[in-house]
PDB file of C-alpha atoms in Angstrom:
ATOM      1  CA  MET A  21     -71.292 225.268 -63.741  1.00 62.00           C
ATOM      2  CA  LEU A  22     -72.849 228.687 -65.455  1.00 63.00           C
ATOM      3  CA  HIS A  23     -76.409 228.328 -63.777  1.00 70.00           C
ATOM      4  CA  LYS A  24     -74.764 228.024 -60.440  1.00 75.00           C
ATOM      5  CA  GLN A  25     -72.536 231.114 -61.434  1.00 73.00           C
ATOM      6  CA  GLU A  26     -75.851 232.932 -62.566  1.00 76.00           C
ATOM      7  CA  GLU A  27     -77.716 231.900 -59.417  1.00 82.00           C
ATOM      8  CA  ARG A  28     -75.171 233.275 -57.525  1.00 81.00           C
ATOM      9  CA  SER A  29     -75.104 236.750 -59.247  1.00 77.00           C
ATOM     10  CA  LYS A  30     -78.970 237.033 -59.392  1.00 80.00           C
ATOM     11  CA  HIS A  31     -78.364 236.385 -55.302  1.00 82.00           C
ATOM     12  CA  ARG A  32     -75.829 238.893 -55.006  1.00 79.00           C
ATOM     13  CA  GLU A  33     -77.614 241.689 -56.748  1.00 78.00           C
ATOM     14  CA  ALA A  34     -80.736 240.998 -54.375  1.00 79.00           C
ATOM     15  CA  ILE A  35     -78.338 241.321 -51.687  1.00 79.00           C
ATOM     16  CA  LEU A  36     -76.932 244.749 -53.189  1.00 78.00           C
ATOM     17  CA  LEU A  37     -80.521 246.241 -53.845  1.00 78.00           C
ATOM     18  CA  ALA A  38     -81.678 245.372 -50.370  1.00 78.00           C
ATOM     19  CA  GLN A  39     -78.561 246.973 -48.876  1.00 77.00           C
ATOM     20  CA  ILE A  40     -79.464 249.830 -50.331  1.00 75.00           C
ATOM     21  CA  LYS A  41     -82.962 250.114 -49.843  1.00 76.00           C
ATOM     22  CA  LYS A  42     -81.742 249.607 -46.066  1.00 75.00           C
ATOM     23  CA  SER A  43     -79.237 252.432 -45.924  1.00 72.00           C
ATOM     24  CA  LEU A  44     -81.643 254.735 -47.350  1.00 71.00           C
ATOM     25  CA  PRO A  45     -84.701 254.088 -45.491  1.00 67.00           C
ATOM     26  CA  ASP A  46     -86.499 257.483 -46.275  1.00 67.00           C
ATOM     27  CA  TYR A  47     -85.943 256.702 -50.065  1.00 63.00           C
ATOM     28  CA  ASP A  48     -88.841 254.554 -50.986  1.00 63.00           C
ATOM     29  CA  HIS A  49     -87.520 254.021 -54.953  1.00 60.00           C
ATOM     30  CA  ALA A  50     -84.316 252.871 -53.726  1.00 59.00           C
ATOM     31  CA  GLY A  51     -85.666 249.095 -53.264  1.00 56.00           C
ATOM     32  CA  ASP A  52     -87.287 249.149 -56.903  1.00 74.00           C
ATOM     33  CA  MET A  53     -84.151 249.631 -58.649  1.00 81.00           C
ATOM     34  CA  SER A  54     -82.975 246.896 -61.244  1.00 85.00           C
ATOM     35  CA  ILE A  55     -79.496 246.189 -61.576  1.00 86.00           C
ATOM     36  CA  THR A  56     -79.336 248.174 -64.907  1.00 91.00           C
ATOM     37  CA  GLU A  57     -80.637 251.270 -63.450  1.00 92.00           C
ATOM     38  CA  LEU A  58     -77.881 250.695 -60.965  1.00 90.00           C
ATOM     39  CA  HIS A  59     -75.030 250.291 -63.933  1.00 92.00           C
ATOM     40  CA  VAL A  60     -76.520 253.400 -65.273  1.00 96.00           C
ATOM     41  CA  ILE A  61     -75.992 255.366 -61.984  1.00 95.00           C
ATOM     42  CA  GLN A  62     -72.680 253.701 -61.716  1.00 94.00           C
ATOM     43  CA  ALA A  63     -71.943 255.244 -65.351  1.00 96.00           C
ATOM     44  CA  ILE A  64     -72.909 258.676 -64.581  1.00 97.00           C
ATOM     45  CA  GLY A  65     -71.481 258.766 -61.239  1.00 96.00           C
ATOM     46  CA  ASN A  66     -68.320 257.804 -62.642  1.00 95.00           C
ATOM     47  CA  HIS A  67     -68.033 260.085 -65.943  1.00 94.00           C
ATOM     48  CA  ASP A  68     -68.834 263.779 -66.278  1.00 85.00           C
ATOM     49  CA  ALA A  69     -71.218 264.788 -68.915  1.00 87.00           C
ATOM     50  CA  MET A  70     -72.948 261.560 -69.749  1.00 94.00           C
ATOM     51  CA  ASN A  71     -75.454 261.752 -72.212  1.00 96.00           C
ATOM     52  CA  VAL A  72     -77.581 258.773 -73.780  1.00 96.00           C
ATOM     53  CA  THR A  73     -75.500 257.822 -76.234  1.00 96.00           C
ATOM     54  CA  SER A  74     -72.424 257.986 -73.899  1.00 96.00           C
ATOM     55  CA  ILE A  75     -74.361 255.657 -71.425  1.00 97.00           C
ATOM     56  CA  ALA A  76     -75.550 253.057 -73.723  1.00 96.00           C
ATOM     57  CA  HIS A  77     -71.641 252.848 -75.196  1.00 95.00           C
ATOM     58  CA  GLN A  78     -70.632 252.584 -71.592  1.00 94.00           C
ATOM     59  CA  ILE A  79     -72.733 249.709 -70.405  1.00 93.00           C
ATOM     60  CA  GLY A  80     -73.410 247.844 -73.663  1.00 93.00           C
ATOM     61  CA  VAL A  81     -77.425 248.456 -73.905  1.00 93.00           C
ATOM     62  CA  THR A  82     -79.428 250.355 -77.107  1.00 95.00           C
ATOM     63  CA  LYS A  83     -80.082 254.024 -76.726  1.00 96.00           C
ATOM     64  CA  SER A  84     -83.674 253.331 -76.797  1.00 96.00           C
ATOM     65  CA  ALA A  85     -83.038 251.060 -73.317  1.00 96.00           C
ATOM     66  CA  ILE A  86     -81.158 254.200 -71.692  1.00 96.00           C
ATOM     67  CA  SER A  87     -84.040 256.686 -72.725  1.00 96.00           C
ATOM     68  CA  LYS A  88     -86.292 254.403 -70.732  1.00 96.00           C
ATOM     69  CA  ILE A  89     -84.088 254.018 -67.928  1.00 96.00           C
ATOM     70  CA  THR A  90     -83.263 257.470 -67.481  1.00 96.00           C
ATOM     71  CA  ALA A  91     -86.607 258.531 -67.436  1.00 95.00           C
ATOM     72  CA  ARG A  92     -87.481 256.150 -64.568  1.00 93.00           C
ATOM     73  CA  LEU A  93     -84.043 257.415 -62.723  1.00 94.00           C
ATOM     74  CA  ILE A  94     -85.518 261.101 -63.094  1.00 94.00           C
ATOM     75  CA  LYS A  95     -88.987 260.159 -61.981  1.00 90.00           C
ATOM     76  CA  LYS A  96     -87.253 258.184 -58.882  1.00 88.00           C
ATOM     77  CA  GLU A  97     -85.376 261.576 -58.270  1.00 89.00           C
ATOM     78  CA  LEU A  98     -81.959 259.499 -58.557  1.00 92.00           C
ATOM     79  CA  ILE A  99     -80.813 261.380 -61.486  1.00 94.00           C
ATOM     80  CA  GLU A 100     -81.638 265.265 -63.195  1.00 96.00           C
ATOM     81  CA  ARG A 101     -81.325 266.367 -66.654  1.00 95.00           C
ATOM     82  CA  TYR A 102     -79.057 269.264 -67.638  1.00 94.00           C
ATOM     83  CA  GLN A 103     -78.055 270.954 -70.696  1.00 91.00           C
ATOM     84  CA  LEU A 104     -74.661 273.141 -71.279  1.00 84.00           C
ATOM     85  CA  GLU A 105     -75.286 276.864 -71.775  1.00 84.00           C
ATOM     86  CA  ASP A 106     -73.351 276.957 -74.889  1.00 83.00           C
ATOM     87  CA  ASN A 107     -75.091 273.595 -76.195  1.00 79.00           C
ATOM     88  CA  GLN A 108     -78.926 273.600 -75.818  1.00 78.00           C
ATOM     89  CA  LYS A 109     -79.412 270.806 -78.103  1.00 85.00           C
ATOM     90  CA  GLU A 110     -77.834 267.770 -75.827  1.00 90.00           C
ATOM     91  CA  VAL A 111     -79.101 266.533 -72.841  1.00 94.00           C
ATOM     92  CA  PHE A 112     -76.904 265.732 -70.246  1.00 96.00           C
ATOM     93  CA  PHE A 113     -77.411 263.660 -66.938  1.00 97.00           C
ATOM     94  CA  ARG A 114     -76.123 263.831 -63.162  1.00 96.00           C
ATOM     95  CA  LEU A 115     -76.711 262.525 -59.990  1.00 96.00           C
ATOM     96  CA  THR A 116     -79.014 263.970 -57.535  1.00 93.00           C
ATOM     97  CA  LYS A 117     -77.797 263.729 -53.933  1.00 90.00           C
ATOM     98  CA  GLY A 118     -80.216 260.392 -53.761  1.00 87.00           C
ATOM     99  CA  GLY A 119     -78.450 259.069 -56.663  1.00 91.00           C
ATOM    100  CA  GLU A 120     -74.766 260.138 -55.044  1.00 92.00           C
ATOM    101  CA  THR A 121     -75.689 258.034 -51.976  1.00 88.00           C
ATOM    102  CA  VAL A 122     -77.027 254.811 -54.374  1.00 89.00           C
ATOM    103  CA  HIS A 123     -73.650 255.574 -56.028  1.00 92.00           C
ATOM    104  CA  HIS A 124     -71.332 255.645 -53.241  1.00 90.00           C
ATOM    105  CA  PHE A 125     -73.012 252.472 -51.640  1.00 86.00           C
ATOM    106  CA  HIS A 126     -72.608 250.677 -54.927  1.00 87.00           C
ATOM    107  CA  GLU A 127     -68.792 251.501 -55.236  1.00 91.00           C
ATOM    108  CA  HIS A 128     -68.434 250.601 -51.486  1.00 89.00           C
ATOM    109  CA  TYR A 129     -69.869 247.154 -52.299  1.00 85.00           C
ATOM    110  CA  HIS A 130     -67.741 246.564 -55.216  1.00 86.00           C
ATOM    111  CA  TYR A 131     -64.743 247.651 -53.180  1.00 92.00           C
ATOM    112  CA  ARG A 132     -65.737 245.055 -50.268  1.00 90.00           C
ATOM    113  CA  LEU A 133     -65.911 242.121 -52.802  1.00 88.00           C
ATOM    114  CA  GLU A 134     -62.905 243.028 -54.572  1.00 93.00           C
ATOM    115  CA  GLN A 135     -60.927 243.252 -51.442  1.00 96.00           C
ATOM    116  CA  HIS A 136     -62.526 239.664 -49.984  1.00 94.00           C
ATOM    117  CA  MET A 137     -61.355 238.458 -53.421  1.00 92.00           C
ATOM    118  CA  PHE A 138     -57.469 239.712 -52.678  1.00 94.00           C
ATOM    119  CA  LYS A 139     -57.599 238.034 -49.558  1.00 96.00           C
ATOM    120  CA  PHE A 140     -58.722 235.099 -50.790  1.00 94.00           C
ATOM    121  CA  LEU A 141     -56.255 234.959 -53.539  1.00 94.00           C
ATOM    122  CA  GLU A 142     -53.375 235.453 -51.269  1.00 95.00           C
ATOM    123  CA  ARG A 143     -53.273 231.660 -50.574  1.00 96.00           C
ATOM    124  CA  TYR A 144     -52.354 230.748 -54.112  1.00 96.00           C
ATOM    125  CA  SER A 145     -48.715 230.981 -55.221  1.00 96.00           C
ATOM    126  CA  GLU A 146     -47.964 233.581 -58.405  1.00 95.00           C
ATOM    127  CA  LYS A 147     -47.719 230.447 -60.642  1.00 97.00           C
ATOM    128  CA  GLU A 148     -50.887 229.214 -59.759  1.00 96.00           C
ATOM    129  CA  LEU A 149     -52.335 232.555 -60.045  1.00 95.00           C
ATOM    130  CA  ALA A 150     -50.725 232.849 -63.623  1.00 96.00           C
ATOM    131  CA  PHE A 151     -52.143 229.176 -64.536  1.00 96.00           C
ATOM    132  CA  LEU A 152     -55.561 230.098 -63.088  1.00 93.00           C
ATOM    133  CA  GLU A 153     -55.461 233.311 -65.524  1.00 94.00           C
ATOM    134  CA  GLU A 154     -54.476 231.406 -68.759  1.00 96.00           C
ATOM    135  CA  VAL A 155     -57.477 228.860 -67.920  1.00 94.00           C
ATOM    136  CA  MET A 156     -60.040 231.896 -67.445  1.00 92.00           C
ATOM    137  CA  VAL A 157     -58.669 233.719 -70.590  1.00 93.00           C
ATOM    138  CA  ALA A 158     -59.303 230.661 -72.516  1.00 93.00           C
ATOM    139  CA  ALA A 159     -62.519 229.189 -71.061  1.00 89.00           C
ATOM    140  CA  THR A 160     -63.890 233.236 -72.000  1.00 87.00           C
ATOM    141  CA  ILE A 161     -62.472 233.023 -75.637  1.00 90.00           C
ATOM    142  CA  GLU A 162     -64.173 229.673 -75.652  1.00 87.00           C
ATOM    143  CA  MET A 163     -67.493 230.929 -74.153  1.00 82.00           C
ATOM    144  CA  ASP A 164     -67.388 233.768 -76.302  1.00 82.00           C
ATOM    145  CA  LYS A 165     -67.370 231.479 -79.595  1.00 82.00           C
ATOM    146  CA  ASN A 166     -69.805 229.500 -78.390  1.00 72.00           C
ATOM    147  CA  TRP A 167     -72.302 232.357 -77.635  1.00 69.00           C
ATOM    148  CA  ALA A 168     -71.703 233.607 -81.217  1.00 58.00           C
ATOM    149  CA  ASP A 169     -73.189 230.093 -82.599  1.00 57.00           C
ATOM    150  CA  VAL A 170     -76.288 230.373 -80.534  1.00 53.00           C
TER     151      VAL A 170
END
């Protein structure tokens, strides 16, 4: 079951990246993005004054990885660096116009998936959904225990 979920997740990611590239035909770099780059764009787009540390904390990767990813996104002209006038030491990131377009598309994609899932769940009673939630929470806890042993 986990293998199938992983395959579906990779398939959804490929579809999302292809749709982003298609929606930005004049933007060559959009199709060369990784999912992690997309998550960095999402973090920057959803929060003000994001630096390497805050992005790393937000998406759960190392600061070193974020430094490399932000350098690639700057090169792709999806984000830009800036500093505050009263704090020239710290570097922050914001989306460029292209980055804002990618962020908007990504948010809309997730919204559509969420709406589809809500519609799907309407066919189940509250009692059935409560049971499903109980199973999912227990399964997640069990998986977390198992991953700690690997």
